[in-house]
Amino acid sequence: QHAEAAAWQARLIAGARQLGLEMQPRQAEQCWLLAGLLRERNQHVNLTAVDTLDGILTVHMLDSLAIVPHLGAAHRVIDIGTGGGFPGLPLAIACPEREFLLIDGTQKKIRFVQEAIDALRLGNARAEAVRAEQLSLPSQTDVPRVEMARFDVAIVRAVGPLRSLVAVATKLLEPATGRILAMKGKRPDAELADLPRGWMAELVPLAVPDLAAERHLVILTRREPPQRVRR
Ligand code: SAM
């Protein structure tokens, strides 16, 4: 068991390095503990279809970590529809200097995510059982409370089409600079063609170590508001 743990963590560290990330042994160990907790709870609560150690390593851990280079200077990050905690939990482990709010509409999934946050002592992550549409942040005219400030980035994996995502994320993000990082499989051409006005998309193919499947990251940013024409 010890050898299995060591080999798994070594593969994780090597995979993360391929993604440009230097993971500390402590962080790899936290991911290992998370994998164990996920497999154990998944026997009782339906959290994921992928629950072999190999599958968790690639499909959950490395796939989640593949977006770290695209978080930029983001400090406040929201993971919408985190399910069993992906990509939010591996990102919170890998980026202790950023703050994460993980939300999901399903109570039993968030119960697991909270349990994992407590077990791993992740001081930079919070979990809330709420749908994104129902999460209330102060309007721009309110004096912002620090813990309720808007987010720099919304991350999502396997949650709805881009158009509806933009609709729910808009009010949660910093008005001018907030970005959406949507993790997709194949190039989502139809969804990209159907983007709401005012947003533009950058498509980034992702190479996840040891994962044969196609992966794309869609980075959505706001277009500049149209310049006023002077007469
Ligand atoms: N992101 C996780 C992953 O990739 O493993 C889970 C993906 S799962 C297919 C989609 C999750 O999004 C479900 O757990 C669902 O409850 C949640 N969800 C969908 N729409 C949501 C919304 N508007 N607000 C909060 N959660 C949402």
Coordinates of N, CA, C and O in Angstrom, one line a residue, residues 130 132-138 148 171-172:
V130 N -25.4 25.5 -3.3 CA -26.2 26.5 -3.8 C -26.1 26.5 -5.4 O -25.0 26.1 -5.9
A132 N -25.7 28.4 -8.9 CA -25.0 29.7 -9.2 C -26.0 30.8 -9.3 O -25.8 31.9 -8.9
E133 N -27.2 30.5 -9.9 CA -28.2 31.5 -10.0 C -28.7 32.1 -8.7 O -29.2 33.2 -8.6
Q134 N -28.6 31.3 -7.6 CA -29.1 31.7 -6.3 C -28.0 32.3 -5.4 O -28.3 32.8 -4.4
L135 N -26.8 32.2 -5.8 CA -25.7 32.8 -5.0 C -25.8 34.3 -5.1 O -25.7 34.9 -6.1
S136 N -25.9 34.9 -3.9 CA -26.1 36.3 -4.0 C -24.8 37.1 -3.5 O -24.3 36.8 -2.5
L137 N -24.4 38.0 -4.3 CA -23.3 38.9 -4.0 C -23.9 40.3 -4.0 O -24.9 40.5 -4.5
P138 N -23.2 41.2 -3.3 CA -23.7 42.5 -3.2 C -23.7 43.2 -4.6 O -22.9 42.9 -5.4
M148 N -17.4 38.7 0.4 CA -18.4 38.6 -0.6 C -18.0 39.2 -1.9 O -18.9 39.4 -2.8
K171 N -22.9 37.9 -13.2 CA -23.1 38.7 -12.0 C -22.2 38.3 -10.8 O -22.2 39.0 -9.8
L172 N -21.5 37.2 -11.0 CA -20.6 36.8 -9.9 C -19.1 37.3 -10.1 O -18.3 37.2 -9.3

